[in-house]
Short mmCIF file of C-alpha atoms in Angstrom, two decimals:
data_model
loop_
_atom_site.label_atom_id
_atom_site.label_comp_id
_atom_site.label_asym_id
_atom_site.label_seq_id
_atom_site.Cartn_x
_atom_site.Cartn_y
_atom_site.Cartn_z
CA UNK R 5 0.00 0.00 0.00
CA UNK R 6 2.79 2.60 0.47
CA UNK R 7 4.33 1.13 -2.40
CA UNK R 8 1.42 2.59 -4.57
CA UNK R 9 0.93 5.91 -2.46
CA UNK R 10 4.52 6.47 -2.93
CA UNK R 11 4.48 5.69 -6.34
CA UNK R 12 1.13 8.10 -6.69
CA UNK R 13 2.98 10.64 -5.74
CA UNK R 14 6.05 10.69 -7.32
CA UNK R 15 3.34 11.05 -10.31
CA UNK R 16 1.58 14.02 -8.60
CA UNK R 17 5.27 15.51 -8.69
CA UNK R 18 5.32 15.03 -12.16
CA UNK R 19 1.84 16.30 -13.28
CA UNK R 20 3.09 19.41 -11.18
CA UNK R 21 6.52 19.62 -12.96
CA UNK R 22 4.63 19.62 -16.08
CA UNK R 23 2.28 22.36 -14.88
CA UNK R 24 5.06 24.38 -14.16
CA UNK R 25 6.34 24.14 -17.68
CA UNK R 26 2.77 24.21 -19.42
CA UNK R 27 2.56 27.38 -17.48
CA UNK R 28 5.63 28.91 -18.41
CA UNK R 29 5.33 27.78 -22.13
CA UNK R 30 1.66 29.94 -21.72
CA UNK R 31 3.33 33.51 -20.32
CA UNK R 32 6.04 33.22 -23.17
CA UNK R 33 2.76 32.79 -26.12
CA UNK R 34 0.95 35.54 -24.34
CA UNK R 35 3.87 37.61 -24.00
CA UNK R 36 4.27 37.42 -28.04
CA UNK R 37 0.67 38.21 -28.09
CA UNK R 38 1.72 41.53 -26.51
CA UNK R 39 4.32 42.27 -27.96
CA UNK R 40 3.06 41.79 -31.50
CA UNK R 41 0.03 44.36 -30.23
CA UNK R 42 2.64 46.78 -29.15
CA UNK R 43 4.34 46.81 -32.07
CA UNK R 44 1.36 47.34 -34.53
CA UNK R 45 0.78 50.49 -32.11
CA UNK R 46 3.63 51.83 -32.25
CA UNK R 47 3.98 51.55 -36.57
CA UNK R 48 0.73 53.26 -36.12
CA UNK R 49 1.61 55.94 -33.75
CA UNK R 50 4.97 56.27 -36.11
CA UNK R 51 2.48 56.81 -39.19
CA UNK R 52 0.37 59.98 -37.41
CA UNK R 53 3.35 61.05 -35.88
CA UNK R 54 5.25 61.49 -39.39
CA UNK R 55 2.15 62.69 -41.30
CA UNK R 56 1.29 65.56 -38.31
CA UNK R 57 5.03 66.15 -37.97
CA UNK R 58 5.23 66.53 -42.76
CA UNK R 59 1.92 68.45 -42.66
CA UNK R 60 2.63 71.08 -40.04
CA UNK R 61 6.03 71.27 -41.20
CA UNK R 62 4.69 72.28 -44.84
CA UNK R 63 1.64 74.39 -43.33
CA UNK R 64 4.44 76.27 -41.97
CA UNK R 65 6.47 76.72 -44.73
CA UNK R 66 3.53 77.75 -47.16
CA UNK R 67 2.23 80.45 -44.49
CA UNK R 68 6.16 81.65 -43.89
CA UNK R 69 8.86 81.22 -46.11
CA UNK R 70 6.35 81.15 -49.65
CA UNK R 71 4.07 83.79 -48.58
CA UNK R 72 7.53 85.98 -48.22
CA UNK R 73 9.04 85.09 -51.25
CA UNK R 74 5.49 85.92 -53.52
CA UNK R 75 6.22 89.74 -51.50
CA UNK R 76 9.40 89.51 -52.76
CA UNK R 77 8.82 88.93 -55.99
CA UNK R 78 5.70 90.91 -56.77
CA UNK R 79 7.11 92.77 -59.24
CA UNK R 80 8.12 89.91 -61.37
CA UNK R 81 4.22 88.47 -62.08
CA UNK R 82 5.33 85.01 -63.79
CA UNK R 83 7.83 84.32 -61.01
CA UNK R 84 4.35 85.01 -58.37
CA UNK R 85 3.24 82.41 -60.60
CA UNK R 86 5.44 80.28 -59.95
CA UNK R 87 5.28 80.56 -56.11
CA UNK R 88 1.80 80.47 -56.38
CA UNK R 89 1.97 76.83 -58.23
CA UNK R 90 4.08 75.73 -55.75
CA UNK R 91 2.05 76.73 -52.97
CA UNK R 92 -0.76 75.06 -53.99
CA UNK R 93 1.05 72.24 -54.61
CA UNK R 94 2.53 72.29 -51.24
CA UNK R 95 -0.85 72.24 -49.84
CA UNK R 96 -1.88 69.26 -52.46
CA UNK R 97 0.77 67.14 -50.65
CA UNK R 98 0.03 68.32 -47.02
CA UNK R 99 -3.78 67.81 -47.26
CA UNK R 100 -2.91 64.29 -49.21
CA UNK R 101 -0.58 63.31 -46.34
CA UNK R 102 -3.38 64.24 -44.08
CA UNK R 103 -6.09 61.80 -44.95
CA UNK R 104 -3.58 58.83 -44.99
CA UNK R 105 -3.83 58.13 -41.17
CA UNK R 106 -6.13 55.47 -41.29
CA UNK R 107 -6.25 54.16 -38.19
CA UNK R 108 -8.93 57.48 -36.78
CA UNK R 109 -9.92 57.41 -32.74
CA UNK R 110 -9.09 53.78 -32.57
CA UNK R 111 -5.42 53.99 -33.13
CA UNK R 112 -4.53 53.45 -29.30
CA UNK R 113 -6.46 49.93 -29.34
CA UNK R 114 -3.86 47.34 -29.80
CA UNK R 115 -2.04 49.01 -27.05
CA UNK R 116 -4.90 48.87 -24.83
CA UNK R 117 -5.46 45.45 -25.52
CA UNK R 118 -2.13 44.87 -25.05
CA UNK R 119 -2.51 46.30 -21.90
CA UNK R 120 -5.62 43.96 -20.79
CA UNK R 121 -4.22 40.94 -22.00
CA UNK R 122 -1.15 41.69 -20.14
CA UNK R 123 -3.19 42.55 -16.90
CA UNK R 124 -5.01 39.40 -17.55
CA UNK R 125 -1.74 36.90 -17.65
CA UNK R 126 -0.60 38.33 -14.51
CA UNK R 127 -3.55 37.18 -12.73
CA UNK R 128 -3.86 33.88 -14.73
CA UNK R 129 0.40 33.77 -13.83
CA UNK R 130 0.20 34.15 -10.20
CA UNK R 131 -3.01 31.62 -9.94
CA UNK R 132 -1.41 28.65 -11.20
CA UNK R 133 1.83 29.07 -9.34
CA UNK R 134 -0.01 29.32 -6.35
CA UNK R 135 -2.10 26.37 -7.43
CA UNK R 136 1.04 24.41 -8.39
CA UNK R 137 2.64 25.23 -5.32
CA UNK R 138 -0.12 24.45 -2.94
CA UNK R 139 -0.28 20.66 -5.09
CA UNK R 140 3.36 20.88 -3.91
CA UNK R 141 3.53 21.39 -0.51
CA UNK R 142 0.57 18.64 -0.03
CA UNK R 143 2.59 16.42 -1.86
CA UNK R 144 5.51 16.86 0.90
CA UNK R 145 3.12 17.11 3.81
CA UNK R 146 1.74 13.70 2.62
CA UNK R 147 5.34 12.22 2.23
CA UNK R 148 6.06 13.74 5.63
CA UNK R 149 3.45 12.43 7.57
CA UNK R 150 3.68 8.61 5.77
CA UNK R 151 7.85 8.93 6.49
CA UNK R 152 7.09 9.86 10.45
CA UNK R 153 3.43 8.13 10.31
CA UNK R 154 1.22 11.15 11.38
CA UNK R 155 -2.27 9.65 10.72
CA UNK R 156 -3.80 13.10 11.40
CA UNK R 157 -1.15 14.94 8.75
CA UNK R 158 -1.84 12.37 6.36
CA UNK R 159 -5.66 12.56 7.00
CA UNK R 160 -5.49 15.91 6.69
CA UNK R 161 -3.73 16.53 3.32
CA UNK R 162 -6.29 13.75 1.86
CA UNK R 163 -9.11 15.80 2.53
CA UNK R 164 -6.93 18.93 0.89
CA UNK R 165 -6.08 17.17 -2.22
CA UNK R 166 -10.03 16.63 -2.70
CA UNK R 167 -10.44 20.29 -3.06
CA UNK R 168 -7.53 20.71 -5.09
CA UNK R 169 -8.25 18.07 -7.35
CA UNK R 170 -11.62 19.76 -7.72
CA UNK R 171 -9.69 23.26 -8.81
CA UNK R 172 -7.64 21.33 -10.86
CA UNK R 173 -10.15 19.91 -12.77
CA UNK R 174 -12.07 22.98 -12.99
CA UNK R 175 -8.32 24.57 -14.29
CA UNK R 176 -8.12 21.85 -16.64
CA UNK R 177 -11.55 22.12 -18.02
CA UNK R 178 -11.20 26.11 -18.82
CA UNK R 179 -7.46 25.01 -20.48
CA UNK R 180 -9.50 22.50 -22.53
CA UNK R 181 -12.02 25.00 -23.62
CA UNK R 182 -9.62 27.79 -24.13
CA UNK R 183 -7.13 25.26 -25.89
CA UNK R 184 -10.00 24.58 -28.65
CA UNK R 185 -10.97 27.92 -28.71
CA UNK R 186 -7.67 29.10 -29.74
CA UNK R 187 -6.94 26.32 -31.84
CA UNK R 188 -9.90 26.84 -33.67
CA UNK R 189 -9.06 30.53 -34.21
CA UNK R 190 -5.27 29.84 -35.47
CA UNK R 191 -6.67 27.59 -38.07
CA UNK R 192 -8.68 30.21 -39.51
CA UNK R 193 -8.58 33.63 -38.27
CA UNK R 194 -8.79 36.14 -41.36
CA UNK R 195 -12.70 36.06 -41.40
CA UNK R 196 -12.49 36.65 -37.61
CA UNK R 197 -9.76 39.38 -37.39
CA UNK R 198 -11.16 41.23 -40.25
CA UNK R 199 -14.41 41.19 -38.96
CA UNK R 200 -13.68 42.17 -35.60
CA UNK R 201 -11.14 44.78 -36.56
CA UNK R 202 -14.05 46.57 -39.01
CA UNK R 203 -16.60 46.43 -36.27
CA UNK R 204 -14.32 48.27 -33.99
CA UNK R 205 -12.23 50.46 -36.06
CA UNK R 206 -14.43 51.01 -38.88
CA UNK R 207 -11.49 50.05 -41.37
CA UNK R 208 -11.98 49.60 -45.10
CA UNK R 209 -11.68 46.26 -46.28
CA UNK R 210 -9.07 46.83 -48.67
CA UNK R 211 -6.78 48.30 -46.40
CA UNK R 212 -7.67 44.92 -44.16
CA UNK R 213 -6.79 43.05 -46.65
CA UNK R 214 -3.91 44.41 -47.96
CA UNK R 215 -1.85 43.80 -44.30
CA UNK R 216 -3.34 40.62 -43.70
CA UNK R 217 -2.60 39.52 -47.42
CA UNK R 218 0.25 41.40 -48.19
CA UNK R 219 0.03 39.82 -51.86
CA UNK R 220 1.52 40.92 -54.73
CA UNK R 221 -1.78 40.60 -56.19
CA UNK R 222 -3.92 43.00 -53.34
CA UNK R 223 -3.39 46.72 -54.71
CA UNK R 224 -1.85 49.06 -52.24
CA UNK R 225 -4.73 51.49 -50.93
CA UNK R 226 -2.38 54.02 -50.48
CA UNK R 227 -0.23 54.02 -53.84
CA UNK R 228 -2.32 56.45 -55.54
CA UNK R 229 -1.86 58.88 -52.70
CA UNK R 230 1.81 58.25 -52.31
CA UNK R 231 2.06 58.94 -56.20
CA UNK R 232 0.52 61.91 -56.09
CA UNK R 233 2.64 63.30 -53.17
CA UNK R 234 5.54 62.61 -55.21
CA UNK R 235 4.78 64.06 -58.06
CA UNK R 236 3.97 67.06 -56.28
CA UNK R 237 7.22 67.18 -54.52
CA UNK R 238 9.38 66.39 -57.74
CA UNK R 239 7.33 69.42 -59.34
CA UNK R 240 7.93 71.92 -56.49
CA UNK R 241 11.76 71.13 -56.59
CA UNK R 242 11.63 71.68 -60.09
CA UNK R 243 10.23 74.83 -59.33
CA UNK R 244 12.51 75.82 -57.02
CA UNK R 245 15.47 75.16 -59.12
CA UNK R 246 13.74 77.44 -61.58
CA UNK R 247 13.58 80.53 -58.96
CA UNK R 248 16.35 80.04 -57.98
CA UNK R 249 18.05 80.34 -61.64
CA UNK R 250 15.59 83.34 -62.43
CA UNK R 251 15.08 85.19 -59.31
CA UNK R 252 17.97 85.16 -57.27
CA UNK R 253 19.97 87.60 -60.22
CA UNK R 254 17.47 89.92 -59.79
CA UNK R 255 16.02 89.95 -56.27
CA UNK R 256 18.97 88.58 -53.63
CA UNK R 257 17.05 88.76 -51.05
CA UNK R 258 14.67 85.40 -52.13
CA UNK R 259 17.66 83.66 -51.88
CA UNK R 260 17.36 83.04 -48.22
CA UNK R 261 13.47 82.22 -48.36
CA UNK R 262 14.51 79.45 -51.32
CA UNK R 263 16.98 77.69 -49.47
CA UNK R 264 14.52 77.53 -46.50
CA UNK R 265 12.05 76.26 -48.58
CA UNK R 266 14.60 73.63 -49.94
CA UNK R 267 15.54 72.73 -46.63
CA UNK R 268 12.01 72.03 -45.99
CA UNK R 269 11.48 70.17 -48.78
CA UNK R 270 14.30 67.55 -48.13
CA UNK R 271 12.67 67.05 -44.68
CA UNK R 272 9.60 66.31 -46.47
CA UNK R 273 11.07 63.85 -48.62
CA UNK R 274 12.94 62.34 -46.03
CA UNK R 275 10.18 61.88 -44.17
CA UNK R 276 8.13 60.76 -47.07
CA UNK R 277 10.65 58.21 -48.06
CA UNK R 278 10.13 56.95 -43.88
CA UNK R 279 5.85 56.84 -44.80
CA UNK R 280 6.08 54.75 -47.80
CA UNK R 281 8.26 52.16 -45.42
CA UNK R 282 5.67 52.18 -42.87
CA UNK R 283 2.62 52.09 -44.99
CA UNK R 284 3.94 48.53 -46.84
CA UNK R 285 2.21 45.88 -45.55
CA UNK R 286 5.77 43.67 -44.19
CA UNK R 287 5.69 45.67 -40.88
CA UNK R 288 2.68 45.53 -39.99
CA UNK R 289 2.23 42.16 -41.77
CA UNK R 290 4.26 40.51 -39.24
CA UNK R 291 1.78 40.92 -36.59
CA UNK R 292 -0.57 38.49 -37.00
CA UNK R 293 2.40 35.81 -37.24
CA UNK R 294 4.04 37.09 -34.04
CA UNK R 295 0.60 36.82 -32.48
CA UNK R 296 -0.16 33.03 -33.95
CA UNK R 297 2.90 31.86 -32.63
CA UNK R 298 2.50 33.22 -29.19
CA UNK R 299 -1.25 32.08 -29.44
CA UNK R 300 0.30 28.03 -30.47
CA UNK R 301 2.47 28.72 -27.30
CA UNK R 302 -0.75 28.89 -24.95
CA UNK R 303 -2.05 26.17 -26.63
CA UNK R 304 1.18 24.43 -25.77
CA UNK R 305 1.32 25.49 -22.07
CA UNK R 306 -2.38 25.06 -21.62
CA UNK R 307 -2.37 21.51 -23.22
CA UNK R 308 1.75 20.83 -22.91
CA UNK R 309 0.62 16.76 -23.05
CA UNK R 310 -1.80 16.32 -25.40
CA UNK R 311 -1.69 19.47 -28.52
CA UNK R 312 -5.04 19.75 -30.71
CA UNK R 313 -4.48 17.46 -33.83
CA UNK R 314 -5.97 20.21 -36.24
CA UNK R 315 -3.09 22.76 -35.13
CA UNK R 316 0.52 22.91 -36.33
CA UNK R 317 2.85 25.75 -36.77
CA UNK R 318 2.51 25.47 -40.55
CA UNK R 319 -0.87 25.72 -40.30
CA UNK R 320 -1.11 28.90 -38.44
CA UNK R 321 1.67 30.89 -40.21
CA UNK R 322 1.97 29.37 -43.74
CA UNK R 323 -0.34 32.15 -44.75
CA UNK R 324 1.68 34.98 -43.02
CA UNK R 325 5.19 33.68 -43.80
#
């Protein structure tokens, strides 16, 4: 009989070693979760940051620098022309840039989901170490009261293991559910992340598609903005080259208003150039592949013995690879 308790428990110990790891293996996938949520906020927060940073920066310049140098060169009409064009095409670009944000009211979301999921795996964390741990310490009273043969001890951590076999089962029935649940989701989760995202963002569903896709064959929703904008900006430098071969002869003191304007204009492209990076879907399509793989990671930890036959890595990110 204390052959089989013994050898009982040394099982127990095991089942709670493999808790330990299942639950470990669980914090990592949620931690990618996370992390892939952060960094889909912050490429979003980068996008509005650069377009308010380009369009204030040219709202500036077309209220300073190009309002002064049309004074300057007021009595020259086709060189006000000229500054006129560009100033409307500086505006063009600025109120272009301005409707590419796409993200709207919404655009702190994945960080506050981050920020609940996190809060939520701390909890989950601390309540299965404790539960672990309190399996852990019955297992020792036990093999401390059948080493000295405390009948009361042992009586006693019997009756505790009966409640904690009941939380354990309860555990194991919400990792069950939560395991197939998941599972579920990784094998198919465009229909479900597009339709969730619209409902709460109010996204198109082209520009859905396009970062979940990120296909040669999806069209960029934001190429025929971005080739407008740099058209524009080609023209104005144009234009600028041409004042500054015409004017500067004859009025010297447009020179320092030009190469402002220049100066501006390279910022612009630079930060242009930074945009277009952000706006192709391979940053932001690595999301949903970060998050899969974190998600297979709960299912690992929740389920570390038996893993749901209809999920496999390939299966999850073959489509975002």
């Amino acid at each position: 009989m204390l052959r089989i308790t013994l050898q009982n428990l040394v099982k127990i110990c095991a089942g709670i070693g493999i808790g330990f790891y299942g639950n470990s293996e669980t914090n990592d996938g949620v931690y990618q979760v996370t992390y892939s949520l952060l960094n889909a906020n912050h490429t979003l927060s980068s996008i509005d940051t650069l377009v308010s940073e380009t369009v204030e920066l040219l709202s500036a310049t077309v209220r300073g620098e190009l309002t002064q140098l049309e004074e300057t060169l007021s009595p020259r009409t086709e060189l006000v022309a000229v500054v006129r064009n560009t100033r409307r095409q500086a505006e063009a670009v600025a109120q272009t840039l301005d409707g590419i944000p796409f993200w709207g009211e919404s655009r702190g979301g994945p960080s506050l989901l981050a920020e609940q999921v996190g809060d939520l795996e701390d909890y989950r964390w601390l309540a299965y170490i404790l539960l672990l741990l309190l399996d852990l310490v019955i297992c020792l009273f036990t093999l401390l009261g059948l080493a000295k043969q405390i009948k009361w001890l042992v009586i006693v951590m019997t009756v505790m293991s009966f409640f904690v076999l009941i939380l354990s089962w309860g555990s194991m029935g919400l990792e069950t559910a939560g395991a197939v649940g998941l599972s579920d989701f990784c094998f198919e989760p465009d229909g479900y992340v597009m339709n969730t995202t619209q409902a709460r963002t109010g996204l198109s569903p082209e520009i859905l598609q396009y970062y979940l896709t990120c296909s040669q064959d999806i069209f960029n929703p934001f190429q025929q903005r971005l080739t407008l904008c740099q058209r524009a900006l080609s023209n104005i430098h144009s234009q600028l080259y041409g004042l500054e071969r015409e004017a500067v002869p004859h009025f010297p003191a447009s020179e320092k208003s030009i190469l402002s304007i220049q100066s501006t204009l390279n910022t612009t492209e630079s930060n242009f150039h930074h945009l277009v990076a952000l706006l192709n879907c391979r940053g932001l399509h690595k999301v949903p592949a970060i998050c899969l793989h974190g998600i297979k990671l709960v299912i690992h930890g929740q389920s570390p013995v038996l893993i749901p036959p209809n999920l496999s890595l390939p299966s999850c990110l073959l489509r975002y690879s």
